[in-house]
Amino acid sequence: MSDAKDTAIVEGRALVQDYSMPGSLFTGSKQVRALKGIDFRVAQGKTLAIVGESGSGKSTLARIIALIDAPSEGELLIDGQPIDITRRRPGPEMRSKVQMVFQNPYGSLNPRQKIGDVLTEPLVINTRVPAAERRERAEAMLQKVGLQPEHSNRYPHMFSGGQRQRIAIARALMLNPRILVLDEPVSALDLSVQAQVLNLLADLQDEFELTYIFVSHDLSVVRYIADDVMVLSKGEAVEQGSREALFADPQHPYTKALFAATPVTDLDAIRARVQRRKEAREGQTV
Ligand SMILES: Nc1ncnc2c1ncn2[C@@H]1O[C@H](COP(=O)(O)OP(=O)(O)OP(=O)(O)O)[C@@H](O)[C@H]1O
Ligand SMILES: [Mg+2]
């Protein structure tokens, strides 16, 4: 075994995010502290799930990790390298290491762009890969996510929600990132489609040795996908630990309440099958 377990590919130290909210005429703008000092580490190839109620700061943290927003305070390290938060955009080399997939595959795909162009755009912007090779890579990636090379000539509206999310995942993988930040990537999909997309994500994680930061409010999704879990409440990480420990014995009152409020869905049965397959592959027995 290597020491990969001990080496964090993503690390957050005391991350704080303040948003300024427009105030009244007399009070001026006021600050809202959406993250109140978050620490975490994720090992390569693992999945950290971020759970919590609406407004707890999940997307705020996801956007910082995906290098979309800079934190107000604290430090983010990717591959042990601190990200310079004073620069407006990190360099292309760092950018290409982390990519984000959003909840709504309708909003994140330009309706006037053919799928082939959706996929090659990150290569056009960030690399000098020639056009013919860009196209080849896009077609190969469509196959990796369970679509067809011919789909590159079609427009987003010609696809189902699940297919669109596959396209968004394919696009996110075009720069060969090491880390995917997924913000509620299956929440908008039907249950059976959710299971398929989660399966796909598990397969891609194996194939490309991806590290996932996976935001979800759905504990049955978390139970399926996560290695480690962070529970956010009002901008604070009230509980962090392995999936097994958290599900076996939640500690924090907020976590207990979250678990009590979450019904076990039909999806659990589907996922249990998938999970057994995944574990058989990994040779684990959790
Ligand atoms: N751009 C912004 N400007 C001002 N306040 C914001 C902004 N984005 C988020 N907030 C506030 O920060 C807090 C955390 O929001 P965030 O979107 O991170 O929550 P979330 O956990 O992702 O919620 P949800 O489950 O609804 O997606 C909320 O109080 C929200 O109103
Ligand atoms: Mg959110």
mmCIF file of C-alpha atoms and ligand atoms in Angstrom:
data_model
loop_
_atom_site.group_PDB
_atom_site.id
_atom_site.type_symbol
_atom_site.label_atom_id
_atom_site.label_comp_id
_atom_site.label_asym_id
_atom_site.label_seq_id
_atom_site.Cartn_x
_atom_site.Cartn_y
_atom_site.Cartn_z
ATOM 1 C CA MET A 1 0.000 0.000 0.000
ATOM 2 C CA SER A 2 1.117 3.522 -0.698
ATOM 3 C CA ASP A 3 0.654 6.355 1.755
ATOM 4 C CA ALA A 4 -2.059 7.858 -0.477
ATOM 5 C CA LYS A 5 -4.485 7.528 2.417
ATOM 6 C CA ASP A 6 -2.550 10.086 4.417
ATOM 7 C CA THR A 7 -1.985 12.532 1.608
ATOM 8 C CA ALA A 8 -4.864 14.921 1.140
ATOM 9 C CA ILE A 9 -5.556 15.897 -2.453
ATOM 10 C CA VAL A 10 -7.933 18.594 -1.236
ATOM 11 C CA GLU A 11 -7.596 20.323 2.078
ATOM 12 C CA GLY A 12 -9.473 23.244 3.602
ATOM 13 C CA ARG A 13 -8.158 25.186 6.568
ATOM 14 C CA ALA A 14 -10.392 27.541 8.539
ATOM 15 C CA LEU A 15 -12.398 28.491 5.462
ATOM 16 C CA VAL A 16 -14.687 31.467 5.965
ATOM 17 C CA GLN A 17 -17.104 32.957 3.458
ATOM 18 C CA ASP A 18 -18.858 36.277 3.968
ATOM 19 C CA TYR A 19 -21.520 37.560 1.612
ATOM 20 C CA SER A 20 -22.616 41.159 1.699
ATOM 21 C CA MET A 21 -26.366 41.605 1.604
ATOM 22 C CA PRO A 22 -27.914 44.855 0.474
ATOM 23 C CA GLY A 23 -29.271 46.614 3.593
ATOM 24 C CA SER A 24 -31.798 49.394 3.945
ATOM 25 C CA LEU A 25 -31.136 53.003 3.000
ATOM 26 C CA PHE A 26 -30.014 53.700 6.575
ATOM 27 C CA THR A 27 -28.109 50.567 7.527
ATOM 28 C CA GLY A 28 -26.043 50.071 4.374
ATOM 29 C CA SER A 29 -24.998 46.594 3.288
ATOM 30 C CA LYS A 30 -24.499 43.935 5.945
ATOM 31 C CA GLN A 31 -22.315 40.867 6.030
ATOM 32 C CA VAL A 32 -23.646 37.333 6.236
ATOM 33 C CA ARG A 33 -21.134 34.707 7.354
ATOM 34 C CA ALA A 34 -22.099 31.672 5.271
ATOM 35 C CA LEU A 35 -19.088 29.578 6.367
ATOM 36 C CA LYS A 36 -17.627 29.965 9.836
ATOM 37 C CA GLY A 37 -14.229 28.267 9.669
ATOM 38 C CA ILE A 38 -14.321 24.909 7.923
ATOM 39 C CA ASP A 39 -11.492 22.345 8.082
ATOM 40 C CA PHE A 40 -11.410 19.154 6.044
ATOM 41 C CA ARG A 41 -9.131 16.777 4.162
ATOM 42 C CA VAL A 42 -9.976 14.440 1.308
ATOM 43 C CA ALA A 43 -7.656 11.634 0.200
ATOM 44 C CA GLN A 44 -7.173 10.911 -3.495
ATOM 45 C CA GLY A 45 -9.791 8.657 -5.044
ATOM 46 C CA LYS A 46 -12.201 9.119 -2.141
ATOM 47 C CA THR A 47 -15.574 10.799 -1.891
ATOM 48 C CA LEU A 48 -16.373 13.425 0.691
ATOM 49 C CA ALA A 49 -20.102 14.015 0.960
ATOM 50 C CA ILE A 50 -21.292 17.361 2.259
ATOM 51 C CA VAL A 51 -24.778 17.219 3.769
ATOM 52 C CA GLY A 52 -26.954 19.729 5.569
ATOM 53 C CA GLU A 53 -30.220 21.588 5.390
ATOM 54 C CA SER A 54 -30.983 24.280 2.848
ATOM 55 C CA GLY A 55 -28.912 27.384 3.484
ATOM 56 C CA SER A 56 -26.304 25.566 5.602
ATOM 57 C CA GLY A 57 -23.482 26.559 3.236
ATOM 58 C CA LYS A 58 -23.040 23.439 1.092
ATOM 59 C CA SER A 59 -22.934 25.230 -2.262
ATOM 60 C CA THR A 60 -20.833 28.018 -0.809
ATOM 61 C CA LEU A 61 -18.183 25.484 0.217
ATOM 62 C CA ALA A 62 -18.506 23.589 -3.068
ATOM 63 C CA ARG A 63 -17.868 26.773 -5.077
ATOM 64 C CA ILE A 64 -14.735 27.513 -3.046
ATOM 65 C CA ILE A 65 -13.374 23.987 -3.562
ATOM 66 C CA ALA A 66 -14.176 24.194 -7.304
ATOM 67 C CA LEU A 67 -12.126 27.431 -7.466
ATOM 68 C CA ILE A 68 -15.183 29.355 -8.652
ATOM 69 C CA ASP A 69 -15.288 31.628 -5.594
ATOM 70 C CA ALA A 70 -12.408 32.681 -3.383
ATOM 71 C CA PRO A 71 -12.997 32.383 0.378
ATOM 72 C CA SER A 72 -13.022 35.524 2.536
ATOM 73 C CA GLU A 73 -10.547 33.882 4.911
ATOM 74 C CA GLY A 74 -8.703 30.609 5.287
ATOM 75 C CA GLU A 75 -6.731 28.419 2.992
ATOM 76 C CA LEU A 76 -7.513 25.877 0.298
ATOM 77 C CA LEU A 77 -4.834 23.427 -0.794
ATOM 78 C CA ILE A 78 -5.045 21.300 -3.913
ATOM 79 C CA ASP A 79 -2.386 18.590 -4.175
ATOM 80 C CA GLY A 80 -0.695 20.231 -1.215
ATOM 81 C CA GLN A 81 -0.379 23.534 -3.054
ATOM 82 C CA PRO A 82 -2.058 26.559 -1.468
ATOM 83 C CA ILE A 83 -4.410 28.399 -3.821
ATOM 84 C CA ASP A 84 -3.625 32.086 -3.998
ATOM 85 C CA ILE A 85 -6.999 33.598 -3.128
ATOM 86 C CA THR A 86 -5.859 37.104 -3.951
ATOM 87 C CA ARG A 87 -5.730 36.222 -7.652
ATOM 88 C CA ARG A 88 -9.061 36.568 -9.352
ATOM 89 C CA ARG A 89 -8.743 33.291 -11.246
ATOM 90 C CA PRO A 90 -6.332 30.452 -10.581
ATOM 91 C CA GLY A 91 -4.062 29.551 -13.499
ATOM 92 C CA PRO A 92 -5.239 27.092 -16.159
ATOM 93 C CA GLU A 93 -3.063 24.308 -14.775
ATOM 94 C CA MET A 94 -4.765 24.475 -11.377
ATOM 95 C CA ARG A 95 -8.193 25.079 -12.923
ATOM 96 C CA SER A 96 -8.013 21.948 -14.977
ATOM 97 C CA LYS A 97 -7.460 19.846 -11.859
ATOM 98 C CA VAL A 98 -10.878 20.682 -10.432
ATOM 99 C CA GLN A 99 -14.172 20.746 -12.286
ATOM 100 C CA MET A 100 -17.750 21.221 -11.127
ATOM 101 C CA VAL A 101 -21.067 19.572 -12.027
ATOM 102 C CA PHE A 102 -24.251 21.409 -11.049
ATOM 103 C CA GLN A 103 -27.684 20.181 -10.048
ATOM 104 C CA ASN A 104 -29.604 21.488 -12.987
ATOM 105 C CA PRO A 105 -28.421 20.054 -16.305
ATOM 106 C CA TYR A 106 -30.833 22.390 -18.121
ATOM 107 C CA GLY A 107 -29.294 25.548 -16.733
ATOM 108 C CA SER A 108 -25.701 24.412 -17.114
ATOM 109 C CA LEU A 109 -25.910 23.567 -20.844
ATOM 110 C CA ASN A 110 -26.222 26.277 -23.473
ATOM 111 C CA PRO A 111 -29.362 25.365 -25.498
ATOM 112 C CA ARG A 112 -27.854 26.719 -28.733
ATOM 113 C CA GLN A 113 -24.638 24.747 -28.481
ATOM 114 C CA LYS A 114 -24.286 21.314 -30.079
ATOM 115 C CA ILE A 115 -23.132 18.616 -27.657
ATOM 116 C CA GLY A 116 -19.828 18.254 -29.524
ATOM 117 C CA ASP A 117 -19.119 21.936 -28.923
ATOM 118 C CA VAL A 118 -20.279 21.719 -25.302
ATOM 119 C CA LEU A 119 -17.636 19.049 -24.746
ATOM 120 C CA THR A 120 -14.785 20.588 -26.733
ATOM 121 C CA GLU A 121 -15.216 24.104 -25.314
ATOM 122 C CA PRO A 122 -13.032 23.498 -22.212
ATOM 123 C CA LEU A 123 -10.246 22.283 -24.549
ATOM 124 C CA VAL A 124 -10.636 25.359 -26.778
ATOM 125 C CA ILE A 125 -10.437 27.699 -23.789
ATOM 126 C CA ASN A 126 -7.700 25.978 -21.784
ATOM 127 C CA THR A 127 -5.532 24.017 -24.218
ATOM 128 C CA ARG A 128 -3.995 24.040 -27.692
ATOM 129 C CA VAL A 129 -5.333 20.621 -28.619
ATOM 130 C CA PRO A 130 -6.071 20.722 -32.390
ATOM 131 C CA ALA A 131 -9.674 20.618 -33.631
ATOM 132 C CA ALA A 132 -9.623 17.056 -35.001
ATOM 133 C CA GLU A 133 -8.261 15.673 -31.754
ATOM 134 C CA ARG A 134 -10.738 17.724 -29.719
ATOM 135 C CA ARG A 135 -13.559 16.106 -31.641
ATOM 136 C CA GLU A 136 -12.110 12.617 -31.193
ATOM 137 C CA ARG A 137 -11.751 13.145 -27.465
ATOM 138 C CA ALA A 138 -15.307 14.449 -27.188
ATOM 139 C CA GLU A 139 -16.702 11.412 -29.001
ATOM 140 C CA ALA A 140 -14.662 9.042 -26.837
ATOM 141 C CA MET A 141 -15.902 10.804 -23.705
ATOM 142 C CA LEU A 142 -19.530 10.533 -24.835
ATOM 143 C CA GLN A 143 -19.042 6.779 -24.957
ATOM 144 C CA LYS A 144 -17.461 6.754 -21.505
ATOM 145 C CA VAL A 145 -20.628 8.298 -20.069
ATOM 146 C CA GLY A 146 -22.934 5.889 -21.896
ATOM 147 C CA LEU A 147 -23.884 8.041 -24.905
ATOM 148 C CA GLN A 148 -23.061 7.721 -28.614
ATOM 149 C CA PRO A 149 -20.445 9.564 -30.701
ATOM 150 C CA GLU A 150 -23.265 10.649 -33.089
ATOM 151 C CA HIS A 151 -24.841 12.585 -30.229
ATOM 152 C CA SER A 152 -22.218 15.290 -30.714
ATOM 153 C CA ASN A 153 -24.319 16.786 -33.527
ATOM 154 C CA ARG A 154 -27.449 17.132 -31.389
ATOM 155 C CA TYR A 155 -28.649 19.943 -29.134
ATOM 156 C CA PRO A 156 -29.315 19.691 -25.373
ATOM 157 C CA HIS A 157 -33.123 19.769 -25.704
ATOM 158 C CA MET A 158 -32.982 16.452 -27.592
ATOM 159 C CA PHE A 159 -31.852 14.637 -24.443
ATOM 160 C CA SER A 160 -33.549 13.497 -21.240
ATOM 161 C CA GLY A 161 -32.586 14.917 -17.856
ATOM 162 C CA GLY A 162 -30.402 11.918 -17.062
ATOM 163 C CA GLN A 163 -28.665 12.100 -20.448
ATOM 164 C CA ARG A 164 -28.101 15.804 -19.965
ATOM 165 C CA GLN A 165 -26.442 15.141 -16.643
ATOM 166 C CA ARG A 166 -24.228 12.556 -18.384
ATOM 167 C CA ILE A 167 -23.275 15.281 -20.863
ATOM 168 C CA ALA A 168 -22.465 17.702 -18.031
ATOM 169 C CA ILE A 169 -20.289 15.010 -16.419
ATOM 170 C CA ALA A 170 -18.553 14.318 -19.755
ATOM 171 C CA ARG A 171 -17.837 18.010 -20.193
ATOM 172 C CA ALA A 172 -16.409 18.228 -16.663
ATOM 173 C CA LEU A 173 -14.032 15.354 -17.476
ATOM 174 C CA MET A 174 -12.671 16.770 -20.754
ATOM 175 C CA LEU A 175 -9.660 18.429 -19.095
ATOM 176 C CA ASN A 176 -8.780 15.228 -17.222
ATOM 177 C CA PRO A 177 -9.438 16.705 -13.788
ATOM 178 C CA ARG A 178 -8.417 14.874 -10.637
ATOM 179 C CA ILE A 179 -11.244 16.300 -8.571
ATOM 180 C CA LEU A 180 -14.952 16.647 -9.369
ATOM 181 C CA VAL A 181 -17.147 18.874 -7.233
ATOM 182 C CA LEU A 182 -20.737 17.700 -7.670
ATOM 183 C CA ASP A 183 -23.466 19.941 -6.241
ATOM 184 C CA GLU A 184 -26.669 17.863 -5.912
ATOM 185 C CA PRO A 185 -25.906 16.174 -9.260
ATOM 186 C CA VAL A 186 -28.822 13.710 -9.133
ATOM 187 C CA SER A 187 -31.411 15.627 -7.092
ATOM 188 C CA ALA A 188 -33.370 16.755 -10.154
ATOM 189 C CA LEU A 189 -33.603 13.227 -11.612
ATOM 190 C CA ASP A 190 -36.150 10.412 -11.209
ATOM 191 C CA LEU A 191 -35.126 7.722 -8.729
ATOM 192 C CA SER A 192 -34.286 5.025 -11.286
ATOM 193 C CA VAL A 193 -32.260 7.538 -13.296
ATOM 194 C CA GLN A 194 -30.519 8.683 -10.117
ATOM 195 C CA ALA A 195 -29.271 5.150 -9.530
ATOM 196 C CA GLN A 196 -27.926 4.942 -13.102
ATOM 197 C CA VAL A 197 -26.077 8.236 -12.837
ATOM 198 C CA LEU A 198 -24.652 7.289 -9.423
ATOM 199 C CA ASN A 199 -23.494 4.005 -10.968
ATOM 200 C CA LEU A 200 -21.827 5.904 -13.760
ATOM 201 C CA LEU A 201 -20.103 8.204 -11.265
ATOM 202 C CA ALA A 202 -18.828 5.171 -9.323
ATOM 203 C CA ASP A 203 -17.442 3.613 -12.533
ATOM 204 C CA LEU A 204 -15.801 6.859 -13.653
ATOM 205 C CA GLN A 205 -14.272 7.318 -10.207
ATOM 206 C CA ASP A 206 -12.613 3.903 -10.521
ATOM 207 C CA GLU A 207 -11.498 4.379 -14.093
ATOM 208 C CA PHE A 208 -10.036 7.872 -13.725
ATOM 209 C CA GLU A 209 -9.071 7.684 -10.026
ATOM 210 C CA LEU A 210 -11.237 10.698 -9.368
ATOM 211 C CA THR A 211 -11.755 12.389 -6.036
ATOM 212 C CA TYR A 212 -15.319 13.553 -5.443
ATOM 213 C CA ILE A 213 -16.718 16.329 -3.319
ATOM 214 C CA PHE A 214 -20.384 15.415 -3.389
ATOM 215 C CA VAL A 215 -23.036 17.803 -2.083
ATOM 216 C CA SER A 216 -26.369 16.214 -1.228
ATOM 217 C CA HIS A 217 -29.314 16.718 1.084
ATOM 218 C CA ASP A 218 -30.335 13.061 0.501
ATOM 219 C CA LEU A 219 -28.873 10.666 3.052
ATOM 220 C CA SER A 220 -29.645 7.584 0.959
ATOM 221 C CA VAL A 221 -27.508 9.065 -1.822
ATOM 222 C CA VAL A 222 -24.791 9.839 0.704
ATOM 223 C CA ARG A 223 -24.878 6.329 2.100
ATOM 224 C CA TYR A 224 -24.311 4.986 -1.393
ATOM 225 C CA ILE A 225 -21.587 7.310 -2.626
ATOM 226 C CA ALA A 226 -19.599 8.610 0.373
ATOM 227 C CA ASP A 227 -16.402 7.474 2.013
ATOM 228 C CA ASP A 228 -16.432 10.383 4.443
ATOM 229 C CA VAL A 229 -19.195 12.757 5.390
ATOM 230 C CA MET A 230 -19.237 16.355 6.595
ATOM 231 C CA VAL A 231 -22.461 17.605 8.147
ATOM 232 C CA LEU A 232 -22.937 21.340 7.802
ATOM 233 C CA SER A 233 -25.325 23.372 9.907
ATOM 234 C CA LYS A 234 -25.498 27.155 9.697
ATOM 235 C CA GLY A 235 -22.023 27.424 8.209
ATOM 236 C CA GLU A 236 -20.335 25.118 10.684
ATOM 237 C CA ALA A 237 -19.128 21.542 10.242
ATOM 238 C CA VAL A 238 -20.980 20.024 13.205
ATOM 239 C CA GLU A 239 -19.853 16.484 12.437
ATOM 240 C CA GLN A 240 -17.215 14.847 10.243
ATOM 241 C CA GLY A 241 -16.215 11.243 9.903
ATOM 242 C CA SER A 242 -16.349 8.032 7.934
ATOM 243 C CA ARG A 243 -19.677 7.052 6.405
ATOM 244 C CA GLU A 244 -19.757 3.885 8.505
ATOM 245 C CA ALA A 245 -19.226 5.734 11.780
ATOM 246 C CA LEU A 246 -21.705 8.446 10.943
ATOM 247 C CA PHE A 247 -24.496 6.126 9.883
ATOM 248 C CA ALA A 248 -23.857 3.665 12.724
ATOM 249 C CA ASP A 249 -23.689 6.242 15.470
ATOM 250 C CA PRO A 250 -24.434 9.874 14.645
ATOM 251 C CA GLN A 251 -23.099 12.055 17.465
ATOM 252 C CA HIS A 252 -24.282 15.594 17.054
ATOM 253 C CA PRO A 253 -27.932 16.421 17.893
ATOM 254 C CA TYR A 254 -28.277 18.077 14.498
ATOM 255 C CA THR A 255 -27.039 14.937 12.719
ATOM 256 C CA LYS A 256 -29.394 12.746 14.737
ATOM 257 C CA ALA A 257 -32.299 14.999 13.815
ATOM 258 C CA LEU A 258 -31.274 14.942 10.162
ATOM 259 C CA PHE A 259 -31.202 11.140 10.173
ATOM 260 C CA ALA A 260 -34.527 10.876 11.989
ATOM 261 C CA ALA A 261 -36.175 13.170 9.447
ATOM 262 C CA THR A 262 -34.967 11.213 6.433
ATOM 263 C CA PRO A 263 -37.138 8.332 5.240
ATOM 264 C CA VAL A 264 -35.498 5.309 3.697
ATOM 265 C CA THR A 265 -36.432 5.394 0.028
ATOM 266 C CA ASP A 266 -36.983 2.694 -2.571
ATOM 267 C CA LEU A 267 -33.745 3.865 -3.959
ATOM 268 C CA ASP A 268 -31.937 2.259 -1.048
ATOM 269 C CA ALA A 269 -32.778 -1.167 -2.431
ATOM 270 C CA ILE A 270 -31.464 -0.315 -5.879
ATOM 271 C CA ARG A 271 -28.365 1.238 -4.430
ATOM 272 C CA ALA A 272 -27.722 -1.676 -2.095
ATOM 273 C CA ARG A 273 -27.308 -3.878 -5.161
ATOM 274 C CA VAL A 274 -24.997 -1.378 -6.779
ATOM 275 C CA GLN A 275 -23.070 -0.950 -3.554
ATOM 276 C CA ARG A 276 -22.441 -4.687 -3.307
ATOM 277 C CA ARG A 277 -21.053 -4.628 -6.824
ATOM 278 C CA LYS A 278 -18.827 -1.685 -5.976
ATOM 279 C CA GLU A 279 -17.578 -3.327 -2.802
ATOM 280 C CA ALA A 280 -16.911 -6.595 -4.582
ATOM 281 C CA ARG A 281 -14.725 -4.644 -6.984
ATOM 282 C CA GLU A 282 -12.880 -2.898 -4.191
ATOM 283 C CA GLY A 283 -12.584 -6.062 -2.143
ATOM 284 C CA GLN A 284 -14.069 -4.296 0.880
ATOM 285 C CA THR A 285 -16.672 -5.587 3.277
ATOM 286 C CA VAL A 286 -18.220 -2.497 4.793
HETATM 287 N N1 LIG B 1 -24.365 35.149 -3.565
HETATM 288 C C1 LIG B 1 -24.859 35.253 -2.325
HETATM 289 N N2 LIG B 1 -25.085 36.456 -1.764
HETATM 290 C C2 LIG B 1 -25.570 36.554 -0.510
HETATM 291 N N3 LIG B 1 -25.855 35.508 0.280
HETATM 292 C C3 LIG B 1 -25.656 34.277 -0.228
HETATM 293 C C4 LIG B 1 -25.157 34.082 -1.553
HETATM 294 N N4 LIG B 1 -25.068 32.742 -1.773
HETATM 295 C C5 LIG B 1 -25.499 32.154 -0.648
HETATM 296 N N5 LIG B 1 -25.857 33.054 0.279
HETATM 297 C C6 LIG B 1 -26.322 32.764 1.654
HETATM 298 O O1 LIG B 1 -25.358 31.931 2.271
HETATM 299 C C7 LIG B 1 -25.976 30.894 3.032
HETATM 300 C C8 LIG B 1 -25.527 29.530 2.494
HETATM 301 O O2 LIG B 1 -26.058 29.356 1.172
HETATM 302 P P1 LIG B 1 -25.736 28.072 0.286
HETATM 303 O O3 LIG B 1 -26.299 28.348 -1.061
HETATM 304 O O4 LIG B 1 -24.294 27.761 0.376
HETATM 305 O O5 LIG B 1 -26.582 26.950 1.040
HETATM 306 P P2 LIG B 1 -26.873 25.438 0.596
HETATM 307 O O6 LIG B 1 -26.530 24.593 1.765
HETATM 308 O O7 LIG B 1 -26.206 25.137 -0.690
HETATM 309 O O8 LIG B 1 -28.473 25.445 0.417
HETATM 310 P P3 LIG B 1 -29.397 24.584 -0.621
HETATM 311 O O9 LIG B 1 -29.530 23.207 -0.012
HETATM 312 O O10 LIG B 1 -30.703 25.314 -0.596
HETATM 313 O O11 LIG B 1 -28.753 24.578 -1.961
HETATM 314 C C9 LIG B 1 -27.474 31.159 2.921
HETATM 315 O O12 LIG B 1 -27.865 31.911 4.045
HETATM 316 C C10 LIG B 1 -27.608 31.961 1.659
HETATM 317 O O13 LIG B 1 -28.731 32.808 1.720
HETATM 318 MG MG MG B 2 -26.912 24.598 -2.595
#
